Amino acid sequence: MPTPTLFTEMDTLQHEGDELEWKESARWVKFEEKVEEGGERWSKPHVSTLSLHSLFELRTCLQTGTVLLDLEGYSLPQIVDDIIERQIAEGMLSPDLREQISFVLLRKHRHQTKKPIHRSLADIGKSSSSANRSPGPRGAPGSGANFNRSTEDLRMKQQSAAYGRLRHAQSRSMNDIADTPSTDQLKNKFMKKIPRDAEASNVLVGEVDFLTKPFVAFVRLAQATTLGGLTEVPVPTRFLFVLLGPQGKAKSYNEIGRAIATLMVDDLFSDVAYKARDREDLIAGIDEFLDEVTVLPPGEWDPKIRIEPPKKVPSANKRKSVFSLNESGLMNGTAGGGGGLTEDEQMPLPHELGEELAFTGRFCGGLYLDIKRKLPWLPSDFYEGFHIQSISAVLFIYLGCITNAITFGGLLGDATDNYQGVMESFLGTALAGTVFCLFGGQPLIILSSTGPILIFEKLLFEFSKSNGIDYMELRLWISIHACLQCLILVATDASYIIKYMTRFTEEGFSSLISFIFISDAIKKMVGCFKYYPIDSDFQPNYVTLYKCECLAPDPMASMLFNGLVLMPDNSSSVSGLNVTGLDWSQLSKKECLKYGGSLVGNSCKYVPNLALMSFILFFGTYSMTVSLKKFKFSRYFPTKLRKLISDFSIFMSIMTFVGLDMLMGLKTPKLIVPTEFKPTRPDRGWLVMPFGKNPWWIYLASFVPALLVTILIFMDQQISAVIVNRKENKLKKGCGYHLDLFWVGILMVVCSFMGLPWYVAATVISIAHIDSLKMESESSAPGEQPQFLGVREQRLTGIVVFVLTGVSIFLAPILQYIPMPVLYGVFLYMGVASLSGIQFWDRIKLYMMPSKHQPDFSFLRHVPLRRVHLFTLVQIICLGVLWTLKSTFLAIIFPVMDKYHPYSNCSPSSESDVDRSITLHLKISCPSSPATPMHLGMGCPVPQVKIEMESDYDSDTDRPRHRDMNSETTL
């Protein structure tokens, strides 16, 4: 059973006029905090620096002083009396000093939470009434009078034969400490920094004028007891150390008190103190501590310097192994064996995977173990999701999912002639994601569409179209075969082969996906400058020459315009307006184009500088998110507020720059969400029938392409799952590789029957999901870095995210205010954040660092730097080859090549007011005029007019849309 955490408080004896009191001077939970000389505040937590002499003096004190172990104590007066009785019985204290020692030890304690020096009226009244009841001389100045009054009062009572029965009562009459904790103690906010099961150790040191040799006592109570106002916080006391000595050695006593206080918060010594059977065990504990002490030369170091607490300290188990090695004969610090190395000096652990990938050899053995492992956690998977941190995670991942769904839906619509589009992408994401989060083995994984699947869909559609095969029915049968193959892999525990994947592969996969996210986000931002180019030709000196006029169409063009808009023969009005009577010079740009006019001038193609605004939104969202994410490590505001700001950093950044965009009122590209629940292609329904459109042999032959799909899905799903389930995330509920693959296969068939895309694990979004749910210790000691406890493992956030994705068509009026550059900034943050913690990325940065400035990585202590650089170079070359191949058709045979394709373009929305510059080319061919006059019976020749429509914005920088660029209309 682990020993409780100890809160140690050191009080020193103070003389305030004719009063004595114990004043709190320092405290320890893990690191030392001193009361500053001004007495108004605590110092910053720092590592205790002790003199070697004080440790030896402490050792001597425990050898010669009183040690009481497992004392039955219920109040401070009783404990003090027992200490004095033991000292008297052992001949270490004269009986004449009993009352004076007792009087001093029972003085009141003034803690730092109280205002210094000043006494309240109640305290003054209490002292006056006590003085009036005292039989001794009144008004005697100095502290000696108080000792005399108390001593005379007790000596009168000592003459009674029943002194033994009255001893505790007499001590209580001198007791100036409250029996119960005060209001200040109960309301002390410092309790938040102390673990719930903590106990206290109190150190009392001081100098008095009636002792000729030190009075030392070390007490361990049998049961931790709350001793009223003794401790700053209402924590039960287990240990008590008392040191009173002659005057003139206050500094030495203070250093001895700091030494025992530092020892009491040391993990190893506190364990010894709890389990010690006699004095020798305590001394042996001090000797163990001395074996690990590091001495700093006095001429090279200033003792006044306060050492900042380290970010990481060695665990007690590591220190025990070091001590056991030293006992075996090796000197301290010798790297003579693996057990003696500290955590930083040890060789990095081999890349290991959990027991979930063990081969069982039984039919569905792995699936059975996954279900057995996850079933007991099912209730906690839901109620643990009710936390404020889950709200920020839902908002963050939701925006990532809908952006990815829109992007993939648009690309898939172009690749499949709208058999699958944005609406199908939304519905499929919601359906597959919700079912997977409800029943999957690792609900922290986020399902999404991937690049290799998109390439496969495109090739399959082109094959079907060229061979006259129904695409949707063929796709359904491929998914059926792929599902059966996945179920075979699940039944035979085939996922166990993933355990042979090395860190080399895992880091290459993670880095590639992160770099794709980063490059695509930047690429989309650069695309904004192509749609909204900066007007570099603008010259302020020639501003008077810039103009744009609307010219009325000629009569023939007006006639054609009226015909194009299906005007009545006897009318020349548009929407109730008389076209021929319009003042064309007063029309706006939109009205001019609407009524068939033409724009003439060198400023007609001017658009606002939306590229610069888009860049501000893009980079501002990213930089603000990074800054607020690190805000929990800043020095501003209380800890809870800093953590809250850090958790909601992405949401706050998005809302800030959405508000800025609305304030500026510029027509930046916005997020466009479908508003109607219907298939993208009008001639298809929501169900795909498996028979009737293709020959029978197609049902069997689809087994071959299904094998490729199975490989794609297996590698994508399982490698992403390995990255999510890595040991560094400290997942406690286990994972389920076989159960995950089972549901991915089932969902593939379900989605195919509804004509929806296929989904597998999305690496970067899943990592972002985990990052947004990381938990840290709340009651960390002052100065101690919050400890990473793990991830909030639950199913609720994923379910809510995918349900919101499904109902996004009803949220379109709200989502339309989100600028696309803001989402590009979010995806840039996702890519950069997913690189943190990847050793490959840390090793890349070593190329640009001089040796003396390189971080103290553990692998640099054991591997020559040139070997590290060579290994990193090999990984970079492999990553470059994969990056080159990912954009070709060969990417389909590399499941790790491409996880995400470019997001939605930075083009203006369909409702934007920006001119699309539609140009109408009129080709009018009139027959030649007859040489002779026309007779009344002759027919009038009709001019042939050909209109060619061309748009300057029809081409897409990344992926051209399938449009008829030169459609012709003949009138």
XYZ file of N, CA and C in Angstrom, residues 230-412:
549
model
N -2.771 23.727 14.767
C -1.342 23.487 14.604
C -0.897 23.638 13.153
N -1.727 23.200 12.213
C -1.351 23.166 10.802
C -2.133 24.216 10.025
N -1.520 24.723 8.980
C -2.136 25.767 8.158
C -3.437 25.300 7.518
N -3.477 24.049 7.118
C -4.649 23.487 6.457
C -5.204 22.358 7.336
N -6.493 22.081 7.230
C -7.091 21.031 8.081
C -6.718 19.630 7.622
N -5.432 19.312 7.736
C -4.920 18.000 7.362
C -4.477 17.293 8.635
N -4.839 16.047 8.838
C -4.445 15.343 10.071
C -2.929 15.171 10.153
N -2.410 15.344 11.356
C -0.967 15.253 11.593
C -0.578 13.814 11.899
N 0.511 13.346 11.264
C 1.047 12.028 11.540
C 2.436 12.120 12.200
N 3.229 13.119 11.819
C 4.588 13.250 12.354
C 4.756 14.611 13.014
N 5.584 14.642 14.052
C 5.885 15.882 14.775
C 7.369 15.865 15.141
N 8.085 16.910 14.748
C 9.493 17.056 15.093
C 9.659 18.352 15.869
N 10.267 18.266 17.053
C 10.441 19.423 17.932
C 11.925 19.596 18.200
N 12.391 20.827 18.028
C 13.775 21.158 18.353
C 13.794 22.511 19.063
N 14.066 22.493 20.361
C 14.264 23.703 21.159
C 15.682 23.673 21.694
N 16.367 24.806 21.664
C 17.739 24.831 22.124
C 18.114 26.155 22.745
N 19.297 26.222 23.270
C 19.768 27.473 23.881
C 19.852 28.587 22.847
N 19.849 29.795 23.346
C 19.897 30.953 22.464
C 21.266 31.064 21.793
N 21.246 31.700 20.626
C 22.477 31.946 19.893
C 22.691 31.034 18.712
N 21.852 30.052 18.518
C 22.018 29.121 17.404
C 20.731 29.020 16.570
N 20.035 30.135 16.417
C 18.757 30.112 15.697
C 18.942 29.663 14.253
N 19.992 30.115 13.594
C 20.203 29.748 12.192
C 20.457 28.258 12.060
N 21.252 27.696 12.985
C 21.524 26.269 12.934
C 20.258 25.462 13.154
N 19.418 25.876 14.118
C 18.158 25.178 14.353
C 17.252 25.251 13.128
N 17.235 26.414 12.505
C 16.394 26.594 11.323
C 16.835 25.670 10.191
N 18.158 25.505 10.004
C 18.653 24.630 8.947
C 18.341 23.167 9.254
N 18.421 22.781 10.532
C 18.071 21.410 10.897
C 16.583 21.161 10.645
N 15.753 22.155 10.970
C 14.325 22.024 10.695
C 14.033 21.884 9.214
N 14.727 22.672 8.365
C 14.546 22.547 6.917
C 15.011 21.183 6.432
N 16.054 20.665 7.066
C 16.560 19.350 6.646
C 15.539 18.255 6.908
N 14.954 18.213 8.118
C 13.970 17.166 8.402
C 12.711 17.366 7.580
N 12.339 18.632 7.324
C 11.148 18.881 6.498
C 11.363 18.408 5.066
N 12.557 18.651 4.535
C 12.864 18.183 3.181
C 12.877 16.667 3.122
N 13.403 16.033 4.152
C 13.417 14.575 4.187
C 12.006 14.004 4.247
N 11.123 14.672 4.984
C 9.771 14.131 5.147
C 8.983 14.128 3.842
N 9.279 15.050 2.907
C 8.562 15.059 1.625
C 9.302 14.245 0.567
N 10.458 13.689 0.924
C 11.159 12.806 0.009
C 10.455 11.443 -0.025
N 10.249 10.923 -1.225
C 9.464 9.697 -1.371
C 10.079 8.536 -0.601
N 11.390 8.371 -0.700
C 12.027 7.229 -0.056
C 12.065 7.370 1.461
N 12.440 8.573 1.950
C 12.534 8.723 3.400
C 11.149 8.688 4.061
N 10.139 9.259 3.407
C 8.801 9.213 4.000
C 8.316 7.773 4.113
N 8.675 6.946 3.141
C 8.334 5.528 3.224
C 9.039 4.873 4.411
N 10.305 5.257 4.637
C 11.038 4.747 5.792
C 10.396 5.232 7.084
N 9.999 6.523 7.124
C 9.417 7.082 8.341
C 8.111 6.381 8.711
N 7.323 6.013 7.724
C 6.060 5.321 8.009
C 6.293 3.894 8.498
N 7.365 3.256 8.025
C 7.549 1.841 8.312
C 8.635 1.577 9.361
N 9.269 2.627 9.862
C 10.374 2.439 10.799
C 9.889 1.762 12.084
N 10.706 0.833 12.595
C 10.372 0.133 13.836
C 11.126 0.684 15.031
N 12.243 1.361 14.766
C 13.008 1.929 15.878
C 13.860 3.076 15.346
N 14.668 3.622 16.234
C 15.523 4.763 15.900
C 16.509 4.420 14.789
N 17.042 3.199 14.813
C 18.047 2.817 13.826
C 17.497 2.847 12.402
N 16.223 2.522 12.237
C 15.634 2.572 10.895
C 15.610 3.996 10.361
N 15.296 4.956 11.219
C 15.290 6.356 10.790
C 16.697 6.819 10.415
N 17.664 6.440 11.195
C 19.033 6.834 10.887
C 19.498 6.187 9.590
N 19.110 4.934 9.387
C 19.446 4.275 8.127
C 18.793 4.995 6.942
N 17.561 5.527 7.154
C 16.915 6.301 6.094
C 17.684 7.559 5.766
N 18.239 8.222 6.791
C 19.052 9.416 6.536
C 20.322 9.036 5.788
N 20.909 7.913 6.140
C 22.113 7.464 5.436
C 21.818 7.173 3.966
N 20.671 6.582 3.685
C 20.287 6.359 2.286
C 20.153 7.690 1.551
N 19.550 8.646 2.231
C 19.398 9.973 1.616
C 20.762 10.597 1.358
N 21.690 10.453 2.314
C 23.027 11.017 2.140
C 23.769 10.354 0.994
N 23.477 9.087 0.726
C 24.133 8.404 -0.393
C 23.766 9.021 -1.738
N 22.612 9.679 -1.803
C 22.168 10.270 -3.063
C 22.385 11.774 -3.124
N 22.914 12.352 -2.067
C 23.066 13.806 -2.022
C 24.130 14.250 -3.017
N 23.845 15.327 -3.730
C 24.798 15.939 -4.652
C 25.321 17.222 -4.010
N 26.630 17.340 -3.895
C 27.255 18.493 -3.250
C 27.656 19.507 -4.307
N 27.300 20.764 -4.081
C 27.687 21.853 -4.969
C 28.846 22.616 -4.337
N 29.930 22.833 -5.074
C 31.076 23.564 -4.496
C 30.663 24.972 -4.072
N 31.027 25.392 -2.855
C 30.576 26.703 -2.372
C 31.135 27.874 -3.175
N 32.323 27.704 -3.770
C 32.892 28.807 -4.524
C 32.329 28.957 -5.916
N 31.531 27.996 -6.374
C 30.985 28.039 -7.736
C 29.476 28.174 -7.748
N 28.912 28.447 -6.592
C 27.454 28.495 -6.562
C 27.004 29.364 -5.407
N 25.979 30.153 -5.614
C 25.444 31.047 -4.600
C 24.260 30.373 -3.911
N 24.350 30.103 -2.609
C 23.232 29.447 -1.915
C 21.945 30.246 -1.934
N 22.026 31.533 -2.234
C 20.814 32.352 -2.260
C 19.984 32.104 -3.522
N 20.607 31.481 -4.505
C 19.887 31.197 -5.745
C 18.844 30.113 -5.475
N 17.637 30.335 -5.936
C 16.559 29.356 -5.787
C 16.428 28.553 -7.081
N 16.624 27.265 -6.949
C 16.596 26.385 -8.121
C 15.145 26.142 -8.529
N 14.857 26.380 -9.796
C 13.507 26.152 -10.310
C 13.181 24.658 -10.279
N 11.949 24.301 -9.972
C 11.577 22.874 -9.995
C 11.755 22.280 -11.381
N 12.285 21.088 -11.485
C 12.470 20.470 -12.805
C 11.143 20.042 -13.396
N 11.140 19.896 -14.705
C 9.924 19.441 -15.370
C 9.636 17.978 -15.089
N 10.697 17.223 -14.812
C 10.522 15.798 -14.575
C 11.540 15.355 -13.547
N 11.104 14.582 -12.579
C 11.996 14.069 -11.547
C 11.993 12.547 -11.607
N 13.095 11.906 -11.219
C 13.122 10.428 -11.248
C 12.151 9.856 -10.239
N 11.532 8.768 -10.598
C 10.567 8.131 -9.715
C 11.282 7.444 -8.557
N 10.504 7.120 -7.512
C 11.072 6.452 -6.349
C 11.614 5.075 -6.720
N 10.975 4.388 -7.644
C 11.446 3.055 -8.045
C 12.809 3.130 -8.723
N 13.010 4.150 -9.547
C 14.307 4.321 -10.183
C 15.382 4.576 -9.140
N 15.056 5.416 -8.157
C 16.041 5.727 -7.116
C 16.347 4.500 -6.262
N 15.329 3.677 -6.025
C 15.571 2.451 -5.263
C 16.538 1.535 -6.005
N 16.366 1.450 -7.342
C 17.256 0.595 -8.116
C 18.684 1.123 -8.072
N 18.827 2.449 -8.072
C 20.165 3.044 -7.967
C 20.787 2.694 -6.627
N 19.985 2.787 -5.545
C 20.517 2.513 -4.211
C 20.904 1.038 -4.063
N 20.079 0.164 -4.606
C 20.409 -1.253 -4.516
C 21.673 -1.568 -5.293
N 21.913 -0.854 -6.398
C 23.127 -1.052 -7.171
C 24.339 -0.553 -6.397
N 24.169 0.597 -5.726
C 25.279 1.119 -4.935
C 25.658 0.148 -3.827
N 24.645 -0.489 -3.225
C 24.925 -1.438 -2.160
C 25.687 -2.653 -2.674
N 25.533 -2.942 -3.970
C 26.210 -4.115 -4.530
C 27.683 -3.865 -4.793
N 28.143 -2.644 -4.541
C 29.575 -2.399 -4.633
C 29.971 -1.361 -5.650
N 29.050 -0.899 -6.507
C 29.402 0.108 -7.499
C 29.245 1.493 -6.902
N 30.080 2.394 -7.347
C 30.002 3.754 -6.823
C 28.805 4.479 -7.404
N 28.347 5.474 -6.664
C 27.196 6.263 -7.104
C 27.524 6.968 -8.412
N 26.622 6.829 -9.394
C 26.829 7.488 -10.678
C 27.507 6.621 -11.706
N 27.954 5.403 -11.321
C 28.618 4.526 -12.268
C 27.593 3.861 -13.176
N 27.796 3.976 -14.454
C 26.880 3.340 -15.409
C 27.341 1.914 -15.665
N 27.398 1.159 -14.593
C 27.936 -0.190 -14.716
C 26.906 -1.235 -15.024
N 25.648 -0.897 -14.949
C 24.610 -1.888 -15.209
C 23.320 -1.220 -15.540
N 22.452 -1.961 -16.209
C 21.186 -1.367 -16.643
C 20.318 -0.951 -15.500
N 20.361 -1.677 -14.371
C 19.492 -1.330 -13.264
C 19.891 -0.064 -12.581
N 21.128 0.406 -12.777
C 21.580 1.581 -12.063
C 21.418 2.852 -12.832
N 20.905 2.800 -13.991
C 20.753 4.012 -14.784
C 19.488 4.732 -14.401
N 19.558 6.042 -14.397
C 18.350 6.812 -14.172
C 17.495 6.739 -15.419
N 16.317 7.312 -15.300
C 15.360 7.203 -16.414
C 15.897 7.871 -17.671
N 16.602 9.018 -17.505
C 17.125 9.707 -18.669
C 18.343 9.001 -19.251
N 19.093 8.265 -18.367
C 20.300 7.624 -18.834
C 20.034 6.264 -19.453
N 18.855 5.738 -19.274
C 18.548 4.426 -19.824
C 18.434 4.484 -21.331
N 18.715 3.359 -21.944
C 18.489 3.251 -23.367
C 16.999 3.367 -23.648
N 16.620 4.007 -24.754
C 15.193 4.098 -25.072
C 14.566 2.723 -25.166
N 13.359 2.623 -24.663
C 12.661 1.344 -24.678
C 12.374 0.915 -26.111
N 12.404 -0.373 -26.393
C 12.054 -0.843 -27.737
C 10.601 -0.536 -28.053
N 10.351 -0.391 -29.340
C 8.987 -0.075 -29.772
C 8.107 -1.290 -29.543
N 7.157 -1.152 -28.625
C 6.304 -2.276 -28.260
C 4.840 -1.936 -28.487
N 4.065 -2.984 -28.765
C 2.624 -2.847 -28.877
C 1.981 -3.690 -27.794
N 0.710 -3.437 -27.538
C 0.039 -4.078 -26.424
C -0.280 -5.542 -26.681
N -0.813 -6.152 -25.643
C -1.169 -7.567 -25.711
C -2.392 -7.787 -26.587
N -3.065 -6.717 -26.998
C -4.261 -6.870 -27.829
C -3.944 -7.505 -29.178
N -2.669 -7.433 -29.597
C -2.286 -7.991 -30.897
C -1.678 -9.378 -30.776
N -1.847 -10.026 -29.636
C -1.339 -11.393 -29.485
C -2.179 -12.357 -30.322
N -1.516 -13.317 -30.914
C -2.196 -14.308 -31.751
C -2.772 -15.402 -30.854
N -4.110 -15.579 -30.902
C -4.771 -16.548 -30.020
C -4.805 -17.946 -30.611
N -4.850 -18.047 -31.944
C -4.927 -19.357 -32.576
C -6.312 -19.964 -32.550
N -7.309 -19.246 -32.077
C -8.688 -19.734 -32.023
C -9.559 -18.954 -33.000
N -10.655 -19.566 -33.396
C -11.589 -18.901 -34.293
C -12.213 -17.701 -33.574
N -12.032 -16.516 -34.151
C -12.537 -15.253 -33.574
C -12.023 -15.042 -32.142
N -10.847 -15.601 -31.828
C -10.312 -15.439 -30.479
C -9.989 -14.000 -30.155
N -9.375 -13.292 -31.095
C -9.061 -11.893 -30.858
C -10.294 -11.033 -30.728
N -11.324 -11.291 -31.557
C -12.570 -10.537 -31.471
C -13.246 -10.769 -30.127
N -13.235 -12.008 -29.664
C -13.845 -12.327 -28.365
C -13.126 -11.589 -27.237
N -11.813 -11.574 -27.272
C -11.061 -10.876 -26.225
C -11.283 -9.368 -26.282
N -11.431 -8.823 -27.489
C -11.716 -7.386 -27.607
C -13.049 -7.044 -26.958
N -14.076 -7.850 -27.260
C -15.396 -7.593 -26.672
C -15.339 -7.782 -25.156
N -14.660 -8.805 -24.707
C -14.541 -9.057 -23.271
C -13.779 -7.936 -22.575
N -12.810 -7.364 -23.267
C -12.003 -6.296 -22.687
C -12.780 -4.977 -22.625
N -13.599 -4.709 -23.612
C -14.271 -3.410 -23.694
C -15.613 -3.380 -22.989
N -16.262 -4.531 -22.823
C -17.610 -4.555 -22.264
C -17.680 -3.979 -20.845
N -16.757 -4.295 -19.936
C -16.873 -3.721 -18.582
C -16.747 -2.208 -18.546
N -16.112 -1.634 -19.556
C -15.927 -0.182 -19.575
C -17.088 0.550 -20.223
N -18.072 -0.172 -20.737
C -19.132 0.472 -21.519
C -19.876 1.555 -20.746
N -20.309 1.327 -19.493
C -21.003 2.424 -18.774
C -20.122 3.662 -18.601
N -18.846 3.451 -18.227
C -17.969 4.605 -18.017
C -17.662 5.316 -19.322
N -17.783 4.613 -20.444
C -17.557 5.263 -21.741
C -18.569 6.363 -22.009
N -19.684 6.335 -21.305
C -20.696 7.364 -21.511
C -20.670 8.428 -20.407
N -20.669 8.000 -19.129
C -20.770 9.026 -18.093
C -19.457 9.812 -17.921
N -18.328 9.262 -18.341
C -17.090 10.031 -18.269
C -17.016 11.114 -19.335
N -17.905 11.051 -20.306
C -17.924 12.088 -21.332
C -18.588 13.372 -20.891
N -19.285 13.350 -19.743
C -19.953 14.556 -19.263
C -18.939 15.421 -18.514
N -18.178 16.157 -19.259
C -17.144 17.033 -18.713
C -17.021 18.237 -19.634
N -16.647 19.373 -19.062
C -16.575 20.595 -19.875
C -15.517 20.472 -20.958
N -14.493 19.649 -20.729
C -13.472 19.450 -21.743
C -14.045 18.796 -22.994
N -15.088 17.998 -22.830
C -15.704 17.333 -23.977
C -16.353 18.335 -24.922
N -16.834 19.456 -24.383
C -17.478 20.462 -25.240
C -16.478 21.033 -26.226
N -15.288 21.396 -25.728
C -14.274 21.953 -26.625
C -13.830 20.922 -27.653
N -13.731 19.657 -27.243
C -13.337 18.609 -28.178
C -14.384 18.427 -29.276
N -15.658 18.468 -28.908
C -16.734 18.312 -29.898
C -16.694 19.445 -30.920
N -16.562 20.687 -30.460
C -16.545 21.820 -31.384
C -15.359 21.742 -32.334
N -14.211 21.350 -31.809
C -12.993 21.264 -32.615
C -13.114 20.178 -33.684
N -13.452 18.985 -33.276
C -13.499 17.862 -34.216
C -14.668 18.004 -35.183
N -15.766 18.608 -34.730
C -16.922 18.786 -35.619
C -16.560 19.636 -36.838
N -15.870 20.750 -36.590
C -15.496 21.612 -37.712
C -14.534 20.888 -38.648
N -13.632 20.078 -38.076
C -12.739 19.306 -38.935
C -13.476 18.274 -39.770
N -14.476 17.643 -39.188
C -15.219 16.600 -39.906
C -16.066 17.167 -41.033
N -16.771 18.272 -40.773
C -17.641 18.797 -41.834
C -16.816 19.385 -42.965
N -15.681 19.988 -42.639
C -14.829 20.507 -43.706
C -14.303 19.373 -44.566
N -13.879 18.305 -43.935
C -13.387 17.156 -44.687
C -14.504 16.498 -45.485
N -15.724 16.463 -44.919
C -16.855 15.860 -45.635
C -17.211 16.672 -46.872
N -17.183 17.982 -46.753
C -17.494 18.836 -47.910
C -16.436 18.670 -48.990
N -15.173 18.668 -48.579
C -14.085 18.542 -49.539
C -14.140 17.203 -50.270
N -14.214 16.141 -49.485
C -14.219 14.820 -50.096
C -15.474 14.617 -50.934
N -16.597 15.134 -50.466
C -17.822 15.005 -51.254
C -17.727 15.702 -52.595
N -17.127 16.903 -52.602
C -16.964 17.610 -53.868
C -16.041 16.887 -54.826
N -14.917 16.394 -54.324
C -13.985 15.648 -55.176
C -14.601 14.342 -55.666
N -15.348 13.670 -54.791
C -15.980 12.415 -55.174
C -17.093 12.653 -56.191
